[in-house]
Every structure is written in C-alpha cells, then in structure tokens.
C-alpha cells in the first residue's frame, strides 16, 4: 500500500477530526502532530491517532506529503514562516480556517504559492477540542479548496481526491469568492443572531416577558448566538472588509422591508415572505454547510405523568441518545408539544420511525 506522511499543526476539533478520518481510511499513513496542549498530544498518542507527538514544529515535519495548519485563523498565518524548512516539490501545504484572504496574502508575500492550497471544511460543533473530534465530522460536509495562483493543477486534483476519499465533498473556489460567500451565509447570520438576542435583552420588559415567552422558533434562529465569542471575534476581524460590505447590503434590504411596512404594501409584504419561502425550500438538504444543522423533531404527547419518560425509555432502549428534550409552552409556530433534539441525522431518522411505530404523531424539522 502507498505510504504517505501527514503533519498537523493543531489538533483541535477540526484538525483532530481530519486526523481521525485519515487514520480510519488510511491506517498505513504516518501522522505527526504538534499542539501547544500537551494533554491533547498525549490523548492523540494514547488513542493511536498519531505516530509522533511533537513539542515544537521541528524536523519531524520533514518529507510530509500534506501539512495541515489547524490552529486558529491568526495563528495559521503566523505559522507559515516556520513551514519553510519543510517545503519540497511534492508537498501540499494547507489550512482549515474559515477566512482565506489573509493567509493567501501572506502565502504570496512569502513566495509559498506553489505549495499552498487553502481549505475550509464546512463542519463543526458547539463543542471544541480534540476530545470532541470525530472521524465522521467532515463526512458529507463541503470541503472548500482555495488554490493559490501558482499551485499545480495536479496538486489541486490530488487534494480534491484525498478530501473525497475522506467522505467529504470537495469544491474548488477562488479565495476571494470563498470569503464573500461565507461572509454572507455564515458570518452575517452569526452577527444577526447575536444582535437579535442582544436587542431582545435590551428591550425586554422589567419582568423579562420576552425572555420567558420566546418560542422555540426564536431560539432556533438564534441558536448560533451561543457560539464561541473568541472565535467569532477573530473571524469578523479577519473578514472585516467583506462583512462590512455585506452588512451594508443587508441593512438596505431591511430598509426596503421597513418601507413596505410603512406603505402598508400588502402585495409587497406577501411577496417578501413568498419569495423567501420558495427560495429556502429550494435549498438542498443532503450535505453540511457552514452552520451546523439542528436535528429536531416535535411530538404530540398526552398531558399525563410519565409521558416524557415513556418516550425517553423507548429511545434509550433502542440505543438512541437524546441531546435535549423539553416541553414547548409557546406553540405559535410549532405543531408538537414535545421538542426532542438529537446529535446527528441518523439518530433523528431512527427516532422518527420508531416513535411513529409507537403511534406518536411526529412533526419533523423543516
């Protein structure tokens, strides 16, 4: 079997998940890794994910076929100079950051363009760190590749095939296009969610009626406001120019909606919701994008003691783990009274079929 050597700088959630996927599908590959956290390296070694745990970026990274920079976005850019001694013609140097322009600009400044292919696996979790990494995290997730200007097509094709072999979905984009697209469909929604939550907090009644009456729908659309503030601080600063321009365009769109309301334009308001509903319904549901899916179902249950326990027992006895469960008191936009959240789509699908067989009425996520 072909032997390859892969290096990782950073073994957090994404780096650890890619390393575990490589170990699963290519057990013969040699993996070396550096991480500032010695406990992470010890755990990765103990789980036989890596062969060599490096306490520094050193000669263990010689002769790698791939080197993945999996530290925070700013740190990845800072690491580039340290990679220079380990570059060779066959190497693919890559990163996994969610903003590409700064690192591409630094790659060009350092003259590393013939080695570098940026990457952004569009996968994640509300939990971080190697201990929460999983080999299936990038499975069926878009794996965006942003090749540098002077990198060979053969390298791009090889990396694309490698990502696909890890069961991800590779897509090749210009790095500027990547930052504009993710700025709109990922970075902007996080800012909107955070701003909306803060707006409710700042305008709530003295007895916090908004907080207590907020329906599941409000919590669903603002779920991403619970993301890491440090991570999003870095992302917003790194993609500042794109996000600022996108915010201007979105504020214009909100102003148009306000004008429709001020004019009491019935047709205009109808068209606003009709066009958005049609466009959202056309979005594919088969692969992971930049914002993590919520695997939710709603279920009607009788108002009697033990009703929730019965459902929990049915699911547990069939090996289905529940991430969250609770009664939805405000049902203005939800049909089922019991809301159940699962960790993944497989558990969601199995639970829905199982509860239907037990004659529960199920309302799926949309």
Tab-separated table of C-alpha atoms in Angstrom:
chain	number	residue	atom	x	y	z
A	1	UNK	CA	0.000	0.000	0.000
A	2	UNK	CA	1.104	3.555	-0.699
A	3	UNK	CA	2.802	5.189	2.254
A	4	UNK	CA	2.273	8.869	2.915
A	5	UNK	CA	3.219	11.171	5.749
A	6	UNK	CA	0.851	13.852	7.016
A	7	UNK	CA	1.627	16.599	9.503
A	8	UNK	CA	-0.802	18.539	11.673
A	9	UNK	CA	-0.152	21.840	13.412
A	10	UNK	CA	-3.035	21.970	15.867
A	11	UNK	CA	-5.208	19.044	16.912
A	12	UNK	CA	-8.444	20.719	17.923
A	13	UNK	CA	-11.918	19.793	16.748
A	14	UNK	CA	-11.223	20.110	13.012
A	15	UNK	CA	-7.575	19.016	12.994
A	16	UNK	CA	-8.369	16.087	15.263
A	17	UNK	CA	-11.360	15.044	13.150
A	18	UNK	CA	-9.335	15.110	9.923
A	19	UNK	CA	-6.522	13.149	11.590
A	20	UNK	CA	-9.008	10.549	12.830
A	21	UNK	CA	-10.579	10.315	9.369
A	22	UNK	CA	-7.122	9.763	7.854
A	23	UNK	CA	-6.403	7.098	10.442
A	24	UNK	CA	-9.737	5.386	9.662
A	25	UNK	CA	-9.392	5.329	5.876
A	26	UNK	CA	-5.599	5.215	5.557
A	27	UNK	CA	-4.289	3.234	8.533
A	28	UNK	CA	-0.909	2.843	6.793
A	29	UNK	CA	-0.261	6.624	6.666
A	30	UNK	CA	2.200	8.147	9.121
A	31	UNK	CA	0.807	11.087	11.119
A	32	UNK	CA	2.912	13.597	13.049
A	33	UNK	CA	1.381	16.440	15.042
A	34	UNK	CA	2.244	19.491	17.078
A	35	UNK	CA	-0.102	21.131	19.556
A	36	UNK	CA	0.528	23.584	22.357
A	37	UNK	CA	-1.622	21.438	24.627
A	38	UNK	CA	0.462	18.502	25.858
A	39	UNK	CA	-2.636	16.712	27.139
A	40	UNK	CA	-4.068	16.789	23.611
A	41	UNK	CA	-0.906	15.210	22.219
A	42	UNK	CA	-0.938	12.584	24.950
A	43	UNK	CA	-4.571	11.714	24.215
A	44	UNK	CA	-3.972	11.549	20.460
A	45	UNK	CA	-0.999	9.242	21.049
A	46	UNK	CA	-2.905	7.070	23.507
A	47	UNK	CA	-5.762	6.680	21.016
A	48	UNK	CA	-3.212	5.770	18.290
A	49	UNK	CA	-4.384	8.647	16.102
A	50	UNK	CA	-0.828	9.987	15.662
A	51	UNK	CA	2.563	8.310	15.499
A	52	UNK	CA	4.741	11.213	16.615
A	53	UNK	CA	3.786	13.897	19.144
A	54	UNK	CA	5.924	16.997	18.565
A	55	UNK	CA	6.650	19.508	21.300
A	56	UNK	CA	7.685	22.022	18.613
A	57	UNK	CA	7.496	22.433	14.850
A	58	UNK	CA	10.713	20.553	14.122
A	59	UNK	CA	12.367	18.076	11.771
A	60	UNK	CA	9.600	15.553	12.372
A	61	UNK	CA	7.726	17.538	9.695
A	62	UNK	CA	10.323	16.733	7.032
A	63	UNK	CA	9.121	14.777	3.981
A	64	UNK	CA	5.416	15.266	4.643
A	65	UNK	CA	3.021	14.894	1.717
A	66	UNK	CA	0.495	17.189	3.420
A	67	UNK	CA	0.865	19.651	6.262
A	68	UNK	CA	-2.427	20.830	7.755
A	69	UNK	CA	-2.415	24.120	9.664
A	70	UNK	CA	-5.312	23.660	12.090
A	71	UNK	CA	-4.666	26.351	14.674
A	72	UNK	CA	-6.888	29.472	14.972
A	73	UNK	CA	-7.005	31.637	11.828
A	74	UNK	CA	-4.459	34.204	13.032
A	75	UNK	CA	-2.069	31.537	14.309
A	76	UNK	CA	-2.148	29.657	10.986
A	77	UNK	CA	-0.857	32.758	9.207
A	78	UNK	CA	1.857	33.199	11.832
A	79	UNK	CA	2.977	29.571	11.324
A	80	UNK	CA	3.773	29.957	7.635
A	81	UNK	CA	7.380	31.070	8.120
A	82	UNK	CA	8.022	28.028	10.308
A	83	UNK	CA	6.959	25.772	7.438
A	84	UNK	CA	9.632	26.999	5.023
A	85	UNK	CA	12.369	24.496	6.068
A	86	UNK	CA	9.997	21.583	5.385
A	87	UNK	CA	8.763	22.540	1.923
A	88	UNK	CA	9.506	20.326	-1.080
A	89	UNK	CA	8.075	19.917	-4.558
A	90	UNK	CA	5.601	17.189	-3.660
A	91	UNK	CA	4.231	18.876	-0.531
A	92	UNK	CA	0.719	20.305	-0.248
A	93	UNK	CA	0.583	22.954	2.472
A	94	UNK	CA	-2.967	23.685	3.584
A	95	UNK	CA	-5.016	25.228	6.362
A	96	UNK	CA	-8.567	24.761	7.625
A	97	UNK	CA	-9.502	28.340	8.527
A	98	UNK	CA	-12.909	29.815	7.774
A	99	UNK	CA	-11.385	33.038	6.350
A	100	UNK	CA	-8.961	32.670	3.439
A	101	UNK	CA	-7.814	36.113	2.235
A	102	UNK	CA	-5.269	36.953	4.989
A	103	UNK	CA	-3.427	33.639	4.757
A	104	UNK	CA	-3.399	33.706	0.936
A	105	UNK	CA	-1.932	37.201	1.012
A	106	UNK	CA	0.781	36.093	3.443
A	107	UNK	CA	1.492	32.986	1.348
A	108	UNK	CA	2.029	35.204	-1.703
A	109	UNK	CA	4.227	37.620	0.271
A	110	UNK	CA	6.440	34.748	1.432
A	111	UNK	CA	6.632	33.167	-2.033
A	112	UNK	CA	4.914	29.927	-0.976
A	113	UNK	CA	2.158	29.921	-3.604
A	114	UNK	CA	3.363	26.809	-5.443
A	115	UNK	CA	2.837	24.752	-2.259
A	116	UNK	CA	-0.349	26.215	-0.797
A	117	UNK	CA	-3.973	25.177	-1.227
A	118	UNK	CA	-6.254	26.776	1.335
A	119	UNK	CA	-9.123	24.697	2.679
A	120	UNK	CA	-12.256	25.177	4.718
A	121	UNK	CA	-14.081	22.033	5.885
A	122	UNK	CA	-17.599	23.308	6.493
A	123	UNK	CA	-18.170	21.266	9.609
A	124	UNK	CA	-18.141	21.992	13.293
A	125	UNK	CA	-19.751	21.545	16.654
A	126	UNK	CA	-20.736	23.615	19.650
A	127	UNK	CA	-18.044	21.641	21.461
A	128	UNK	CA	-14.372	22.190	20.773
A	129	UNK	CA	-11.061	20.397	21.269
A	130	UNK	CA	-9.554	17.070	20.299
A	131	UNK	CA	-11.645	15.192	22.862
A	132	UNK	CA	-14.771	16.131	20.860
A	133	UNK	CA	-13.291	15.384	17.423
A	134	UNK	CA	-14.789	12.549	15.382
A	135	UNK	CA	-13.709	10.848	12.163
A	136	UNK	CA	-17.183	11.390	10.673
A	137	UNK	CA	-17.302	15.133	11.426
A	138	UNK	CA	-16.328	16.058	7.843
A	139	UNK	CA	-18.406	13.278	6.274
A	140	UNK	CA	-20.839	14.738	3.693
A	141	UNK	CA	-19.609	18.237	4.562
A	142	UNK	CA	-18.486	20.669	1.894
A	143	UNK	CA	-14.678	20.828	1.863
A	144	UNK	CA	-13.813	24.092	0.120
A	145	UNK	CA	-10.404	24.226	-1.580
A	146	UNK	CA	-8.903	27.623	-2.454
A	147	UNK	CA	-5.757	27.009	-4.530
A	148	UNK	CA	-3.057	29.641	-4.709
A	149	UNK	CA	-2.424	31.214	-8.084
A	150	UNK	CA	0.732	29.261	-8.937
A	151	UNK	CA	-0.034	25.843	-7.430
A	152	UNK	CA	-0.032	22.975	-9.934
A	153	UNK	CA	-3.370	21.591	-11.120
A	154	UNK	CA	-2.079	18.103	-10.296
A	155	UNK	CA	-1.864	19.127	-6.645
A	156	UNK	CA	-5.392	20.525	-6.675
A	157	UNK	CA	-6.724	17.324	-8.242
A	158	UNK	CA	-4.824	15.197	-5.733
A	159	UNK	CA	-6.110	17.175	-2.753
A	160	UNK	CA	-9.654	17.082	-4.097
A	161	UNK	CA	-9.466	13.303	-4.482
A	162	UNK	CA	-7.988	12.988	-0.986
A	163	UNK	CA	-10.810	15.038	0.581
A	164	UNK	CA	-13.369	12.969	-1.308
A	165	UNK	CA	-11.745	9.758	-0.064
A	166	UNK	CA	-12.352	11.020	3.490
A	167	UNK	CA	-16.065	11.162	2.517
A	168	UNK	CA	-16.161	14.976	2.309
A	169	UNK	CA	-17.480	16.927	-0.689
A	170	UNK	CA	-14.657	18.963	-2.273
A	171	UNK	CA	-15.443	22.240	-4.052
A	172	UNK	CA	-12.773	24.461	-5.611
A	173	UNK	CA	-13.251	28.233	-5.203
A	174	UNK	CA	-11.208	31.378	-5.555
A	175	UNK	CA	-10.319	32.513	-2.032
A	176	UNK	CA	-11.938	35.929	-2.532
A	177	UNK	CA	-15.186	34.277	-3.624
A	178	UNK	CA	-14.990	31.973	-0.610
A	179	UNK	CA	-14.762	34.880	1.832
A	180	UNK	CA	-17.640	36.719	0.170
A	181	UNK	CA	-19.861	33.612	0.148
A	182	UNK	CA	-19.128	32.528	3.716
A	183	UNK	CA	-19.398	36.148	4.822
A	184	UNK	CA	-22.998	36.107	3.588
A	185	UNK	CA	-24.198	32.634	4.588
A	186	UNK	CA	-22.196	32.143	7.790
A	187	UNK	CA	-20.604	35.280	9.214
A	188	UNK	CA	-23.609	37.581	8.632
A	189	UNK	CA	-26.112	35.142	10.250
A	190	UNK	CA	-23.933	34.926	13.362
A	191	UNK	CA	-23.864	38.718	13.650
A	192	UNK	CA	-27.628	38.907	13.074
A	193	UNK	CA	-28.297	36.212	15.693
A	194	UNK	CA	-26.062	37.876	18.285
A	195	UNK	CA	-27.547	41.318	17.579
A	196	UNK	CA	-31.115	39.992	17.737
A	197	UNK	CA	-30.541	38.276	21.078
A	198	UNK	CA	-28.970	41.431	22.491
A	199	UNK	CA	-31.852	43.503	21.078
A	200	UNK	CA	-34.387	41.325	22.933
A	201	UNK	CA	-32.320	41.571	26.103
A	202	UNK	CA	-32.072	45.373	25.853
A	203	UNK	CA	-35.761	45.949	25.022
A	204	UNK	CA	-37.315	43.316	27.294
A	205	UNK	CA	-39.882	44.230	29.909
A	206	UNK	CA	-38.836	44.626	33.532
A	207	UNK	CA	-40.184	41.158	34.342
A	208	UNK	CA	-38.459	39.655	31.254
A	209	UNK	CA	-41.625	38.640	29.411
A	210	UNK	CA	-39.774	38.397	26.067
A	211	UNK	CA	-37.205	36.054	27.556
A	212	UNK	CA	-39.816	33.755	29.072
A	213	UNK	CA	-42.270	33.804	26.158
A	214	UNK	CA	-39.675	33.336	23.410
A	215	UNK	CA	-40.900	30.450	21.277
A	216	UNK	CA	-38.811	27.564	20.035
A	217	UNK	CA	-38.664	29.292	16.656
A	218	UNK	CA	-36.855	32.272	18.177
A	219	UNK	CA	-34.408	30.000	19.929
A	220	UNK	CA	-33.792	28.038	16.727
A	221	UNK	CA	-32.957	31.077	14.587
A	222	UNK	CA	-30.707	32.498	17.308
A	223	UNK	CA	-29.083	29.192	18.313
A	224	UNK	CA	-25.776	30.181	16.720
A	225	UNK	CA	-25.562	33.210	19.028
A	226	UNK	CA	-24.190	30.735	21.583
A	227	UNK	CA	-21.046	30.168	19.506
A	228	UNK	CA	-17.571	30.941	20.836
A	229	UNK	CA	-17.182	34.734	21.162
A	230	UNK	CA	-13.405	34.468	20.809
A	231	UNK	CA	-13.631	32.504	17.565
A	232	UNK	CA	-16.153	34.917	16.059
A	233	UNK	CA	-14.145	37.916	17.171
A	234	UNK	CA	-11.215	36.539	15.148
A	235	UNK	CA	-13.370	35.647	12.133
A	236	UNK	CA	-15.027	39.072	11.976
A	237	UNK	CA	-11.695	40.880	12.201
A	238	UNK	CA	-10.111	38.652	9.554
A	239	UNK	CA	-13.049	39.069	7.129
A	240	UNK	CA	-13.792	42.648	8.139
A	241	UNK	CA	-13.989	44.221	4.675
A	242	UNK	CA	-16.370	41.608	3.243
A	243	UNK	CA	-18.621	41.516	6.301
A	244	UNK	CA	-18.870	45.325	6.455
A	245	UNK	CA	-19.929	45.494	2.800
A	246	UNK	CA	-22.412	42.628	3.255
A	247	UNK	CA	-23.894	44.324	6.329
A	248	UNK	CA	-24.432	47.490	4.281
A	249	UNK	CA	-26.326	45.469	1.664
A	250	UNK	CA	-28.373	43.660	4.315
A	251	UNK	CA	-29.259	46.925	6.058
A	252	UNK	CA	-30.517	48.170	2.674
A	253	UNK	CA	-32.670	45.039	2.393
A	254	UNK	CA	-34.089	45.646	5.891
A	255	UNK	CA	-34.791	49.259	4.950
A	256	UNK	CA	-36.779	48.056	1.914
A	257	UNK	CA	-38.797	45.754	4.191
A	258	UNK	CA	-39.446	48.685	6.540
A	259	UNK	CA	-40.649	50.792	3.600
A	260	UNK	CA	-43.093	48.049	2.575
A	261	UNK	CA	-44.457	48.050	6.102
A	262	UNK	CA	-44.656	51.843	6.291
A	263	UNK	CA	-46.546	51.902	2.991
A	264	UNK	CA	-48.859	49.090	4.140
A	265	UNK	CA	-47.987	47.353	0.890
A	266	UNK	CA	-49.923	44.111	1.191
A	267	UNK	CA	-48.627	42.679	-2.077
A	268	UNK	CA	-45.054	43.711	-1.315
A	269	UNK	CA	-45.136	42.113	2.144
A	270	UNK	CA	-46.696	38.958	0.695
A	271	UNK	CA	-44.009	38.783	-1.999
A	272	UNK	CA	-41.283	39.215	0.657
A	273	UNK	CA	-42.404	36.108	2.535
A	274	UNK	CA	-43.478	34.137	-0.542
A	275	UNK	CA	-40.169	34.559	-2.375
A	276	UNK	CA	-38.141	33.740	0.728
A	277	UNK	CA	-40.214	30.620	1.416
A	278	UNK	CA	-39.776	29.395	-2.158
A	279	UNK	CA	-36.029	30.042	-2.173
A	280	UNK	CA	-35.500	28.361	1.202
A	281	UNK	CA	-37.486	25.319	0.062
A	282	UNK	CA	-35.167	25.005	-2.942
A	283	UNK	CA	-32.053	24.715	-0.779
A	284	UNK	CA	-30.518	21.218	-0.815
A	285	UNK	CA	-30.645	19.275	2.430
A	286	UNK	CA	-28.181	16.488	1.719
A	287	UNK	CA	-24.860	17.947	2.864
A	288	UNK	CA	-23.466	20.034	5.658
A	289	UNK	CA	-22.869	23.737	5.164
A	290	UNK	CA	-21.085	26.273	7.325
A	291	UNK	CA	-23.752	26.412	10.030
A	292	UNK	CA	-24.315	23.235	11.957
A	293	UNK	CA	-27.725	21.647	11.498
A	294	UNK	CA	-30.097	21.102	14.390
A	295	UNK	CA	-31.689	17.661	14.304
A	296	UNK	CA	-35.069	18.414	15.863
A	297	UNK	CA	-38.433	16.765	15.890
A	298	UNK	CA	-41.643	17.706	17.617
A	299	UNK	CA	-44.075	15.189	19.035
A	300	UNK	CA	-47.597	15.347	20.441
A	301	UNK	CA	-47.885	13.719	23.855
A	302	UNK	CA	-50.738	13.415	26.363
A	303	UNK	CA	-50.719	15.684	29.412
A	304	UNK	CA	-50.140	12.942	31.963
A	305	UNK	CA	-47.459	11.828	34.373
A	306	UNK	CA	-44.699	9.751	32.807
A	307	UNK	CA	-45.398	10.777	29.187
A	308	UNK	CA	-41.902	12.154	28.598
A	309	UNK	CA	-40.309	9.267	30.495
A	310	UNK	CA	-42.099	6.780	28.218
A	311	UNK	CA	-40.638	8.377	25.079
A	312	UNK	CA	-37.184	8.630	26.644
A	313	UNK	CA	-37.346	4.944	27.567
A	314	UNK	CA	-38.406	3.925	24.047
A	315	UNK	CA	-35.474	5.824	22.532
A	316	UNK	CA	-32.914	4.708	25.126
A	317	UNK	CA	-33.887	1.038	24.853
A	318	UNK	CA	-33.102	1.281	21.127
A	319	UNK	CA	-29.711	2.872	21.699
A	320	UNK	CA	-30.726	6.391	20.594
A	321	UNK	CA	-29.097	9.221	22.525
A	322	UNK	CA	-31.059	12.422	23.172
A	323	UNK	CA	-29.191	15.718	23.123
A	324	UNK	CA	-32.044	17.775	24.567
A	325	UNK	CA	-35.714	17.295	25.385
A	326	UNK	CA	-38.401	19.586	26.740
A	327	UNK	CA	-41.951	20.875	26.606
A	328	UNK	CA	-42.676	23.761	24.221
A	329	UNK	CA	-45.116	26.077	26.014
A	330	UNK	CA	-45.363	28.660	23.254
A	331	UNK	CA	-46.616	26.660	20.262
A	332	UNK	CA	-47.460	29.531	17.942
A	333	UNK	CA	-45.048	28.256	15.286
A	334	UNK	CA	-44.518	24.630	16.427
A	335	UNK	CA	-47.056	21.864	15.999
A	336	UNK	CA	-45.812	19.346	18.570
A	337	UNK	CA	-45.738	19.949	22.286
A	338	UNK	CA	-42.563	17.953	22.980
A	339	UNK	CA	-39.312	19.081	21.359
A	340	UNK	CA	-36.524	16.499	21.032
A	341	UNK	CA	-33.030	17.243	19.714
A	342	UNK	CA	-30.536	14.615	18.567
A	343	UNK	CA	-26.794	14.614	17.974
A	344	UNK	CA	-26.893	13.506	14.349
A	345	UNK	CA	-29.170	12.790	11.409
A	346	UNK	CA	-29.030	9.025	11.811
A	347	UNK	CA	-30.390	9.249	15.360
A	348	UNK	CA	-33.058	11.698	14.203
A	349	UNK	CA	-34.241	9.399	11.388
A	350	UNK	CA	-34.279	6.299	13.604
A	351	UNK	CA	-36.158	8.117	16.371
A	352	UNK	CA	-38.801	9.466	13.989
A	353	UNK	CA	-39.518	6.000	12.541
A	354	UNK	CA	-39.505	4.375	15.964
A	355	UNK	CA	-41.931	6.847	17.517
A	356	UNK	CA	-44.236	6.601	14.509
A	357	UNK	CA	-44.347	2.826	15.012
A	358	UNK	CA	-45.455	3.508	18.589
A	359	UNK	CA	-48.282	5.641	17.150
A	360	UNK	CA	-46.906	9.032	18.142
A	361	UNK	CA	-47.615	11.942	15.806
A	362	UNK	CA	-44.297	13.367	14.647
A	363	UNK	CA	-43.565	16.779	13.112
A	364	UNK	CA	-40.152	16.902	11.521
A	365	UNK	CA	-37.718	19.750	11.196
A	366	UNK	CA	-38.023	21.969	8.110
